[in-house]
mmCIF file of C-alpha atoms in Angstrom:
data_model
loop_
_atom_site.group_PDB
_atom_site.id
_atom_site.type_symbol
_atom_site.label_atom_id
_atom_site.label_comp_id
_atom_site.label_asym_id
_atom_site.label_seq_id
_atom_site.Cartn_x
_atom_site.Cartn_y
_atom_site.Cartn_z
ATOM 1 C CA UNK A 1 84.528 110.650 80.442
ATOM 2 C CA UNK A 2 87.524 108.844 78.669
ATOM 3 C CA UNK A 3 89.389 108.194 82.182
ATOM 4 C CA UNK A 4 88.809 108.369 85.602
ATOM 5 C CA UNK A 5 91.964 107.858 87.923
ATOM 6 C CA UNK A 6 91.332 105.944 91.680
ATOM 7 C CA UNK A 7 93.494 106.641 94.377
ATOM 8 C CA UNK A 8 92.802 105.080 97.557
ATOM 9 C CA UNK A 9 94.867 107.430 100.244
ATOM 10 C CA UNK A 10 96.080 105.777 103.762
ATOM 11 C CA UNK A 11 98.131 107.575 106.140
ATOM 12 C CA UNK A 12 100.129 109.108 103.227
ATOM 13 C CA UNK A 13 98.576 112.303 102.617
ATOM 14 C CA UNK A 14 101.526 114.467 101.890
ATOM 15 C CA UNK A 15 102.346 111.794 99.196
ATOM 16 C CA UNK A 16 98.591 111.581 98.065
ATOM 17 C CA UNK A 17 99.300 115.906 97.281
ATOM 18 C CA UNK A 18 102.468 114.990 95.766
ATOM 19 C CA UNK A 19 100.538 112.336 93.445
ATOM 20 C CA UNK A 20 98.018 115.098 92.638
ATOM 21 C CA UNK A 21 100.309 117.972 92.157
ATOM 22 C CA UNK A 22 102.177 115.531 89.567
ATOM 23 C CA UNK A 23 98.718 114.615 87.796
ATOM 24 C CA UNK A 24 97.872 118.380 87.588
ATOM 25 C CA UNK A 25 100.473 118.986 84.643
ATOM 26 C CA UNK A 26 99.031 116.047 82.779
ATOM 27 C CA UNK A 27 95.284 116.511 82.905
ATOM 28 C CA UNK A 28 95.657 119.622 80.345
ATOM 29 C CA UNK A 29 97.570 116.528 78.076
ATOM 30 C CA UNK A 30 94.576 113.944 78.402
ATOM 31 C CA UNK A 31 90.898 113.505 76.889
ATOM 32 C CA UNK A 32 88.323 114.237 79.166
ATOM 33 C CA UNK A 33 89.607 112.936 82.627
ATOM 34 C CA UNK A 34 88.295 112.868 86.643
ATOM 35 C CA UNK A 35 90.649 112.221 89.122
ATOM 36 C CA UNK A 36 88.260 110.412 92.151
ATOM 37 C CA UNK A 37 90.626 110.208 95.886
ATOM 38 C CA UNK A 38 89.234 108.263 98.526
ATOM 39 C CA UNK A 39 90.524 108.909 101.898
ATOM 40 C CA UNK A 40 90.789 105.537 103.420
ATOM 41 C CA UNK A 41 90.192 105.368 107.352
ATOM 42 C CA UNK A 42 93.245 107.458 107.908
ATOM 43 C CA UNK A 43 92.517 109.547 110.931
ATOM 44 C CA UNK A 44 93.085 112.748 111.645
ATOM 45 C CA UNK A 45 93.314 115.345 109.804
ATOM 46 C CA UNK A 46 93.648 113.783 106.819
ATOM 47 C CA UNK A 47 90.624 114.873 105.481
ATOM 48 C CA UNK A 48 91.051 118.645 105.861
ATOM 49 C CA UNK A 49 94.607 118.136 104.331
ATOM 50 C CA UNK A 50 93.210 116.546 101.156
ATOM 51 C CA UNK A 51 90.464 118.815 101.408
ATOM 52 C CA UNK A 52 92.432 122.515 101.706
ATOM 53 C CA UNK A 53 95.402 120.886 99.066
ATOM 54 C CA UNK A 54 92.274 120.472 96.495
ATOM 55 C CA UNK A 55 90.815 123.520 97.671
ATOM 56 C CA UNK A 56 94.234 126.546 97.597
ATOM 57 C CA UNK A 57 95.436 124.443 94.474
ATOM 58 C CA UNK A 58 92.649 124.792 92.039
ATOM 59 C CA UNK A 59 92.226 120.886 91.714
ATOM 60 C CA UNK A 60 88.118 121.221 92.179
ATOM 61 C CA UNK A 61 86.980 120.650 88.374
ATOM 62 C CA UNK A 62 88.919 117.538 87.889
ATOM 63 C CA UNK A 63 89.339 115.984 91.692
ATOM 64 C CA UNK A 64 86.807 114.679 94.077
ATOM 65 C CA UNK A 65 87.768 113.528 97.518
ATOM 66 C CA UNK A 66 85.422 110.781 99.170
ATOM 67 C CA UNK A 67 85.885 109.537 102.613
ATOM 68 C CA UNK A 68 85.187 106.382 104.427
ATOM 69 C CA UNK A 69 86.134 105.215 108.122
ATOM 70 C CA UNK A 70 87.091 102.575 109.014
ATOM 71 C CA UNK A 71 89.698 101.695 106.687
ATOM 72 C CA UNK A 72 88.635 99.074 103.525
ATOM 73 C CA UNK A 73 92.247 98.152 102.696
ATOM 74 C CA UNK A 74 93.390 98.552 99.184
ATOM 75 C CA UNK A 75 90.008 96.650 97.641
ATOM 76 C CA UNK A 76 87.659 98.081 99.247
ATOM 77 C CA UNK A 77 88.647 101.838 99.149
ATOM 78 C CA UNK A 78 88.858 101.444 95.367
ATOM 79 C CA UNK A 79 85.625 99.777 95.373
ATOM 80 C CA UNK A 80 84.286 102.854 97.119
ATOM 81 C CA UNK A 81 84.533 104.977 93.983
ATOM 82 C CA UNK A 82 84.804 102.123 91.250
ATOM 83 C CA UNK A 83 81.535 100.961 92.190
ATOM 84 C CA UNK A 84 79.035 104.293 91.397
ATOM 85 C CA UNK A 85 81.648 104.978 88.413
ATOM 86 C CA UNK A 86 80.295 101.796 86.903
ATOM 87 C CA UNK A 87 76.658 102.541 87.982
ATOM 88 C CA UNK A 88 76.689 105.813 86.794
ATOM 89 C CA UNK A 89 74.982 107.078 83.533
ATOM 90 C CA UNK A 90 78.055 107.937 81.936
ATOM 91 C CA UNK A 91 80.995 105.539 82.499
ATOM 92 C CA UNK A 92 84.637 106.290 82.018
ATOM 93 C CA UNK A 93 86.153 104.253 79.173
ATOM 94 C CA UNK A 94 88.908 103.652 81.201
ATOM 95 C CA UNK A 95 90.305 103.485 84.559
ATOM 96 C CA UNK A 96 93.604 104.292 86.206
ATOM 97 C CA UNK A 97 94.378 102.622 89.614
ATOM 98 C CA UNK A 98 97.185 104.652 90.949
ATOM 99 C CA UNK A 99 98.890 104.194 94.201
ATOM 100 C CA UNK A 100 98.720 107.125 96.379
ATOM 101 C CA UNK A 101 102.640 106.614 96.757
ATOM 102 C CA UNK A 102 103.396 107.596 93.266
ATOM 103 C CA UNK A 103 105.008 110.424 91.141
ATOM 104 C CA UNK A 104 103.450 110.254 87.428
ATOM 105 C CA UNK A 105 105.813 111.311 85.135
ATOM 106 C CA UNK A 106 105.443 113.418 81.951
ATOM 107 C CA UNK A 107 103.116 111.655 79.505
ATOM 108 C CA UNK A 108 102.749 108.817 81.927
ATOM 109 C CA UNK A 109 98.967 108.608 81.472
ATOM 110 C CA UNK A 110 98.234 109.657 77.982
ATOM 111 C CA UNK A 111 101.084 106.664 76.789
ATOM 112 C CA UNK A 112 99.019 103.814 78.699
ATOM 113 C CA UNK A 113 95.946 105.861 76.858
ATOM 114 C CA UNK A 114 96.924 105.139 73.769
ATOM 115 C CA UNK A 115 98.312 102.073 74.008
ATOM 116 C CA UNK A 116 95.006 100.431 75.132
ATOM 117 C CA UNK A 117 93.117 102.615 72.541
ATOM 118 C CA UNK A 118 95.031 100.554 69.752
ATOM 119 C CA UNK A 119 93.550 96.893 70.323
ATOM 120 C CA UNK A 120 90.346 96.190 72.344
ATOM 121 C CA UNK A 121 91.236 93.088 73.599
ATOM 122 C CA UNK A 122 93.461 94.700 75.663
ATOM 123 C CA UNK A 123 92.565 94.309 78.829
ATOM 124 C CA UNK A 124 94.881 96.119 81.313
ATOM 125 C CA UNK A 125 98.071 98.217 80.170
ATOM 126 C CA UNK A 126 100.544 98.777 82.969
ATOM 127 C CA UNK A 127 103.509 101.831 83.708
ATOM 128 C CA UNK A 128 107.040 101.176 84.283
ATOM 129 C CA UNK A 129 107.598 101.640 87.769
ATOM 130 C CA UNK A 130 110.937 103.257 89.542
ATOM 131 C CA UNK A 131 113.078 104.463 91.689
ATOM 132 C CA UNK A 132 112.942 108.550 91.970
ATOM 133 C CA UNK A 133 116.671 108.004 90.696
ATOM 134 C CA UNK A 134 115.031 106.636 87.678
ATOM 135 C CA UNK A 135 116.393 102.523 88.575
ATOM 136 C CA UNK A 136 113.406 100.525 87.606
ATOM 137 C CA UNK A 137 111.316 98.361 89.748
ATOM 138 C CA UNK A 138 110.565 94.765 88.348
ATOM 139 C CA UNK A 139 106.812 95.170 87.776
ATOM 140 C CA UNK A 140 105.932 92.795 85.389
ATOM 141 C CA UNK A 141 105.485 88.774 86.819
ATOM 142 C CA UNK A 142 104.333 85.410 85.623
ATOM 143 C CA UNK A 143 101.626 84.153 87.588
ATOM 144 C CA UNK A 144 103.132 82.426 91.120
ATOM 145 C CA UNK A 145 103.521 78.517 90.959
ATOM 146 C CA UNK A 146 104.437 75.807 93.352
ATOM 147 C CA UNK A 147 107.934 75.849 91.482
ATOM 148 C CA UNK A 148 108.298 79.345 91.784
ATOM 149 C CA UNK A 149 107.437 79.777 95.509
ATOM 150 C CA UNK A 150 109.962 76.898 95.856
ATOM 151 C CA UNK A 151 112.688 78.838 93.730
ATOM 152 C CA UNK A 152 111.985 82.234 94.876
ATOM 153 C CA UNK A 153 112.478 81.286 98.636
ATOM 154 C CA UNK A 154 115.858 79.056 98.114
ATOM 155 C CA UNK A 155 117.333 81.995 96.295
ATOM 156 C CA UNK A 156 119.954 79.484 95.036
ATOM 157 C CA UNK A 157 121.581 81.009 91.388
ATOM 158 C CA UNK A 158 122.205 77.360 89.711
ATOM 159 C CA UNK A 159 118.810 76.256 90.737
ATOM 160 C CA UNK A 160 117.101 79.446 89.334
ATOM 161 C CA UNK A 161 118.661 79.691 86.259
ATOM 162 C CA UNK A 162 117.489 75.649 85.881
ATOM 163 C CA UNK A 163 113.947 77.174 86.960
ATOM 164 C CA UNK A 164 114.197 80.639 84.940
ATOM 165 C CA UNK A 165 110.734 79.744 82.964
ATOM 166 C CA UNK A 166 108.946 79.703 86.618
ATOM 167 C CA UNK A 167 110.371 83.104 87.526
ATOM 168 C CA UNK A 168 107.793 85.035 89.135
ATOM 169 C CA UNK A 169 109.723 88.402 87.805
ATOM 170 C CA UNK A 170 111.752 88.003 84.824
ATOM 171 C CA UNK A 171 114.108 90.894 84.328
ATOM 172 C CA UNK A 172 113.326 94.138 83.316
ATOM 173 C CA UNK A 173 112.550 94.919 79.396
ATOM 174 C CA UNK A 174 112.675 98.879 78.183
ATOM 175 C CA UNK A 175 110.080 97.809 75.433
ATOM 176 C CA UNK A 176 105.966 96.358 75.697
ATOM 177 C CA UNK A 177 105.535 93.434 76.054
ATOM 178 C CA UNK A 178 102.097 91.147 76.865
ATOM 179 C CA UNK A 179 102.822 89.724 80.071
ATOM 180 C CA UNK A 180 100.780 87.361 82.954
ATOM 181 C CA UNK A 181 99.922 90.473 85.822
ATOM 182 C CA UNK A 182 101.320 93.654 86.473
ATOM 183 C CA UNK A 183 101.740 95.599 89.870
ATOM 184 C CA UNK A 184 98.638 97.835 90.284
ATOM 185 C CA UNK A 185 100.527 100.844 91.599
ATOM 186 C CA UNK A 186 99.547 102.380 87.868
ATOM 187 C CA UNK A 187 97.344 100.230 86.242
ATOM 188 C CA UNK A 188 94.447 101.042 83.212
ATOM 189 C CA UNK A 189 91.783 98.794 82.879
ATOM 190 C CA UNK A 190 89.540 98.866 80.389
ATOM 191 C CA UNK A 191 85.712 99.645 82.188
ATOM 192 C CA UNK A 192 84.533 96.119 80.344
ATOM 193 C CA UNK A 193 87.036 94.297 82.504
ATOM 194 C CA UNK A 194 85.283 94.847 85.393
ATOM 195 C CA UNK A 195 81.848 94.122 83.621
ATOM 196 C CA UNK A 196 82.810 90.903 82.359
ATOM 197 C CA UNK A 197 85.312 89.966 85.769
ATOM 198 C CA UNK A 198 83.535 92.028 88.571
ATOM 199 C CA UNK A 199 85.261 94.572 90.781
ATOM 200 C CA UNK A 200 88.449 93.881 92.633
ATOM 201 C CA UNK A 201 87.789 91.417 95.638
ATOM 202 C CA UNK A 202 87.289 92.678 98.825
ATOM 203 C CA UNK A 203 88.145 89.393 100.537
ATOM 204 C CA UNK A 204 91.797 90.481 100.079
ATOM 205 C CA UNK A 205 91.923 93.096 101.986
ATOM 206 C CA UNK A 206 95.093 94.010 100.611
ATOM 207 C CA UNK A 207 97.972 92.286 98.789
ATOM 208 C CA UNK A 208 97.231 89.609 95.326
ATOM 209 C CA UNK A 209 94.254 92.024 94.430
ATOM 210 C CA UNK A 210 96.302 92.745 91.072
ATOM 211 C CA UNK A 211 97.441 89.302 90.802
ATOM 212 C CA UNK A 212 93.752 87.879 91.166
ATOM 213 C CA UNK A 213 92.699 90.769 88.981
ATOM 214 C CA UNK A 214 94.983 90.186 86.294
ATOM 215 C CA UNK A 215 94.317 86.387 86.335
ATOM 216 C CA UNK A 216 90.823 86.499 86.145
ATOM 217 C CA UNK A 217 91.125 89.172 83.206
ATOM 218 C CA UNK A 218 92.974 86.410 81.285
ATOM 219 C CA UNK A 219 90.833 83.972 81.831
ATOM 220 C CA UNK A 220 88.287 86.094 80.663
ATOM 221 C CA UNK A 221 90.049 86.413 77.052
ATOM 222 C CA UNK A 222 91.991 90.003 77.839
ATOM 223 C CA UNK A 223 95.178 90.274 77.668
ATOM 224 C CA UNK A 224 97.457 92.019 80.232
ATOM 225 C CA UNK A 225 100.202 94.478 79.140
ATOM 226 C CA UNK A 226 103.426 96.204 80.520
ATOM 227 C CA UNK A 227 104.237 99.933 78.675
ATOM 228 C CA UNK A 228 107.782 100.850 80.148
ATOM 229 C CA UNK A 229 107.005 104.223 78.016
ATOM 230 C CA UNK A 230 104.690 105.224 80.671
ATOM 231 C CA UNK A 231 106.662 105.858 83.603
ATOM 232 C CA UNK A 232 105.922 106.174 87.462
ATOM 233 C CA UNK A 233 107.422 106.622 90.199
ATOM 234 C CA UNK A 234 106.563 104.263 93.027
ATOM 235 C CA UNK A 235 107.695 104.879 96.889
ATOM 236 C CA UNK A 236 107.238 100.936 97.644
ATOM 237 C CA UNK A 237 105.832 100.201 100.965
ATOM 238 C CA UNK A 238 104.787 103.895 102.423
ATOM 239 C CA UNK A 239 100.939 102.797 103.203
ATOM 240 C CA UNK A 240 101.943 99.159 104.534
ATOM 241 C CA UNK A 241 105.220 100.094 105.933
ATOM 242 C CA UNK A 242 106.449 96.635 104.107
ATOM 243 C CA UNK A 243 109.326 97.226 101.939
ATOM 244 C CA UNK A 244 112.319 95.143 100.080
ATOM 245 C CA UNK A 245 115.096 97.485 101.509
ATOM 246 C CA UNK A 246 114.050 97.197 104.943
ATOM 247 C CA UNK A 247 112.751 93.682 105.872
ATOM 248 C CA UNK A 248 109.738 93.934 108.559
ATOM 249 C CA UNK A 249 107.689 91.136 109.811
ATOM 250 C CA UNK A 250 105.096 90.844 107.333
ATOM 251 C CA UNK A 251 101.245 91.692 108.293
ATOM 252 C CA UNK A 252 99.051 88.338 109.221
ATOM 253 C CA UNK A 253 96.580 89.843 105.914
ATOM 254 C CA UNK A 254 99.278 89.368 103.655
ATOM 255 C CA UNK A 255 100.081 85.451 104.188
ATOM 256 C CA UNK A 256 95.994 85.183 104.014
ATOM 257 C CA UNK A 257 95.846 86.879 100.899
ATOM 258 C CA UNK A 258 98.117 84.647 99.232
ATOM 259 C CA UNK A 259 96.447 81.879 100.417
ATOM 260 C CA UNK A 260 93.200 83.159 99.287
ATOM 261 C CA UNK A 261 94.536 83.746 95.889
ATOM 262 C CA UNK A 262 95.997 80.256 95.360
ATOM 263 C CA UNK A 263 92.986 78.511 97.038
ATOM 264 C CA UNK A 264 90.315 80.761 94.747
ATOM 265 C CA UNK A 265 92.034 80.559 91.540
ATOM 266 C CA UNK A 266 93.790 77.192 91.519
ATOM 267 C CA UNK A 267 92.011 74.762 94.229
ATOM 268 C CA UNK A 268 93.178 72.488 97.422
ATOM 269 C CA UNK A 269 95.459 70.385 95.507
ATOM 270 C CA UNK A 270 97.726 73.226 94.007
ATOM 271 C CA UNK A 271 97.398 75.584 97.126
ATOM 272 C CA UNK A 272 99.050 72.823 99.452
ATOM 273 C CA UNK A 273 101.611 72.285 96.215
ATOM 274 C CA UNK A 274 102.398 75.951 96.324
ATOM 275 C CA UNK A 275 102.958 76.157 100.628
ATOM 276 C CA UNK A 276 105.052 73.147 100.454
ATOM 277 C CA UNK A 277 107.439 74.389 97.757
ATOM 278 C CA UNK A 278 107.609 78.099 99.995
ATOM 279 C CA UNK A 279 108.296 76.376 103.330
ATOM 280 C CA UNK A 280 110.964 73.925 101.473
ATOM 281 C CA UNK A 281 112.742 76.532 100.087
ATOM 282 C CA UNK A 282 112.817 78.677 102.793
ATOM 283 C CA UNK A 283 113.749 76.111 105.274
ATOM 284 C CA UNK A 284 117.034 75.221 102.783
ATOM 285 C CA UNK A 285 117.606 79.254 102.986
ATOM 286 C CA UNK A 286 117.340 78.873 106.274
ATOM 287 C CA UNK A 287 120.178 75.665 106.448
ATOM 288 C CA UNK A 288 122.426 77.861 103.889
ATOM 289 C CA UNK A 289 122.836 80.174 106.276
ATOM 290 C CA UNK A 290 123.379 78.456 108.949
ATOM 291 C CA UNK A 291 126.305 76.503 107.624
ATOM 292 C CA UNK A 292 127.577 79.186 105.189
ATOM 293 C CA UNK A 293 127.110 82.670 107.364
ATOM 294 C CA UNK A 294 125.645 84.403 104.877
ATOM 295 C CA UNK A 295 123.922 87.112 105.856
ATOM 296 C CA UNK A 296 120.319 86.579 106.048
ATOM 297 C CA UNK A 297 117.949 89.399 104.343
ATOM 298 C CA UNK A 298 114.483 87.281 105.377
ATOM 299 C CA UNK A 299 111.774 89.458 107.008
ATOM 300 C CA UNK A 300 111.691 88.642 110.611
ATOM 301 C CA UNK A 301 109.837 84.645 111.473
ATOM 302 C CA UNK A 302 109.114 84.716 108.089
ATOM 303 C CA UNK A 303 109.302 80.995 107.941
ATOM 304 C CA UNK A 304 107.415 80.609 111.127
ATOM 305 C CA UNK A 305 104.419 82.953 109.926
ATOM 306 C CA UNK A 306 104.648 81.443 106.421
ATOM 307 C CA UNK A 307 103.878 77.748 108.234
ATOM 308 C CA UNK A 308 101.349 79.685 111.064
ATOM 309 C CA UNK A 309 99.419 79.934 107.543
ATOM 310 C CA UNK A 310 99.827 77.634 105.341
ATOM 311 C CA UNK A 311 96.563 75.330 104.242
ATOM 312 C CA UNK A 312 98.499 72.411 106.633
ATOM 313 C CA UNK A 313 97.344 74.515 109.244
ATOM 314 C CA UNK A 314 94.591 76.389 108.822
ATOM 315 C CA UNK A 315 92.406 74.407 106.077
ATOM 316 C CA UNK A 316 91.040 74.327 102.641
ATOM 317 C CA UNK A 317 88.131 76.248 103.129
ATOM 318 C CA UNK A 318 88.190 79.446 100.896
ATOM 319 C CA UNK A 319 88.156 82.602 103.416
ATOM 320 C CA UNK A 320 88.442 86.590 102.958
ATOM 321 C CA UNK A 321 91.238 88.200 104.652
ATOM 322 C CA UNK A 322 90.136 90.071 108.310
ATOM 323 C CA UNK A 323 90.417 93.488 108.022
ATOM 324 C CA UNK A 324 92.182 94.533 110.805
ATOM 325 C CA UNK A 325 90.166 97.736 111.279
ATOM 326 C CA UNK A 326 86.744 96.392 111.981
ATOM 327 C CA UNK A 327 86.772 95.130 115.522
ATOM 328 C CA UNK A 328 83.439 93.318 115.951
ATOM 329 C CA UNK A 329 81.498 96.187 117.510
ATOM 330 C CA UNK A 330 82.692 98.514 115.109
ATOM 331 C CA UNK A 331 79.021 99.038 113.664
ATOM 332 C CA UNK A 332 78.730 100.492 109.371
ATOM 333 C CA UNK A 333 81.023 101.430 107.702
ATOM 334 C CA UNK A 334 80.428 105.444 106.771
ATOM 335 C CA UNK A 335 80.923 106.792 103.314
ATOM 336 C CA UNK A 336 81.083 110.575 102.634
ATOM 337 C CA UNK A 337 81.273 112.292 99.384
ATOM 338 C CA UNK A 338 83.090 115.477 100.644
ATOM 339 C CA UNK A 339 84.231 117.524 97.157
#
């Protein structure tokens, strides 16, 4: 198998079909290709859905559907059919997460194809993500800092143009270009990533996975690439119900997440460095509006949650993020390979 595509489905089946139907025009395009769907904890009847859409559509020779309850969160539902993939007597080459809340575009998958077949030390290649209008989503970053969480929550132009090298994402290029992490919403790694790095870390839960992958790929000697040729869209926020347009008050999992990533990849020292700069820039947002009027576009007690978990608070020791779907008597979690 030259690629095996992972989408992790949560309460967005009809989009999870829509991702499908769009990958059925482009698996007659690609080298040998499996497309592996794990339905993540949904409830339901998401299962039959994903089941009869395979099923009345003619999917069954190049889509599986495995299920697992309770839900794993982003890691661990990609783990579910990463891991055996790995394991198995004849790895992929290659493999494509994709976020169940994506269109893939024509060509999409055979660009970031060959674009990783040209150099093997690259690592991951990732898509161009937009808009279904076609406006494109800033999906290429430089790795978070202490300056940047500082500059990113004061939102002040002078002071971010003085900052611009810490900008966690730069503005959008329409050419390739090697850059620190991508968003995993369409993402290929190359199978000897996770050989030489591990699988993505289930003590995230969800959120920083592709920020801690992508980090840990470069410090393994890969390098990390965005391909605007490949293009996808992304429907941000449909699984998490967290999106830019509409502020919400953000899950408790992903304040831990960042702290796990900051605390795992950079120590005490720098994780403290990088809270301080957040809640200092965000309390100045705060004051700017206050005595300006502006309006405010903060998710709700966003400052309030941000200090709730900062390391000032809660401590130095390295955690994993709770899932929020295994209550203590919950009992194993079940895996079934359905199709």
């Amino acid at each position: 198998m030259k690629l095996l595509v992972v989408i992790a489905n949560y309460k967005v089946t009809h989009l999870t079909i829509d991702c499908l139907n769009s990958l059925s025009a482009e698996i007659k395009r690609l080298p040998p290709t499996h497309v592996a769907v794990c339905e993540n904890g949904s409830g339901g009847d998401a299962v039959e859905q994903l089941q009869k859409a395979i099923r009345d559509n003619g999917w069954g020779g190049w889509c599986s559907l495995t299920a697992v309850n309770p839900n794993l969160g982003f890691t661990g539902g990609n783990n579910v059919i990463l891991q055996p993939a790995l394991q198995s007597a004849d790895p992929p080459e290659y493999i494509l997460l994709l976020n169940a809340d994506t269109i893939v575009r024509p060509n999409a998958l055979k660009v970031l194809i060959d674009f990783i077949d040209r150099d093997p030390r690259i690592g991951i290649a990732a898509s161009r993500l937009e808009d279904p209008d076609g406006k494109p989503q800033r999906s290429a970053f430089r790795f978070p800092s202490p300056i940047s969480e500082f500059e990113g929550n004061l939102k002040l132009g002078i002071v971010s143009r003085l900052l611009r090298r810490w900008v966690v994402a730069p503005p959008v290029v329409d050419h390739a270009i090697e850059t620190d992490w991508a968003a995993g919403a369409s993402m290929i790694v190359r199978t000897d990533v996770f050989r030489s790095i591990g699988l993505l870390d289930e003590g995230y839960y969800t959120y920083f996975e592709d920020v801690d992958l992508c980090f840990n790929a470069r410090k393994a000697g890969w390098s990390i690439w965005y391909v605007p040729e490949s293009r996808v869209v992304h429907l941000v926020g449909q699984s998490t119900g967290v999106t830019v347009k509409v502020p919400k008050r953000q899950p408790s999992y992903s304040f831990e997440a960042r702290r796990r990533y900051f605390l795992k990849n950079h120590g005490p020292l720098y994780a403290a460095m990088a809270d301080a700069g957040l809640i200092l820039g965000m309390t100045l947002w705060k004051l700017r509006v206050a005595l300006t009027g502006r309006s405010d576009n903060m998710a709700p007690h966003l400052l309030r949650d941000s200090i709730r978990h900062s390391v000032f608070l809660t401590g130095f020791k390295l955690k994993n993020v709770p899932n929020p779907a295994l209550t203590p008597n919950f009992g194993d979690v079940r895996v079934d390979a359905l199709q």
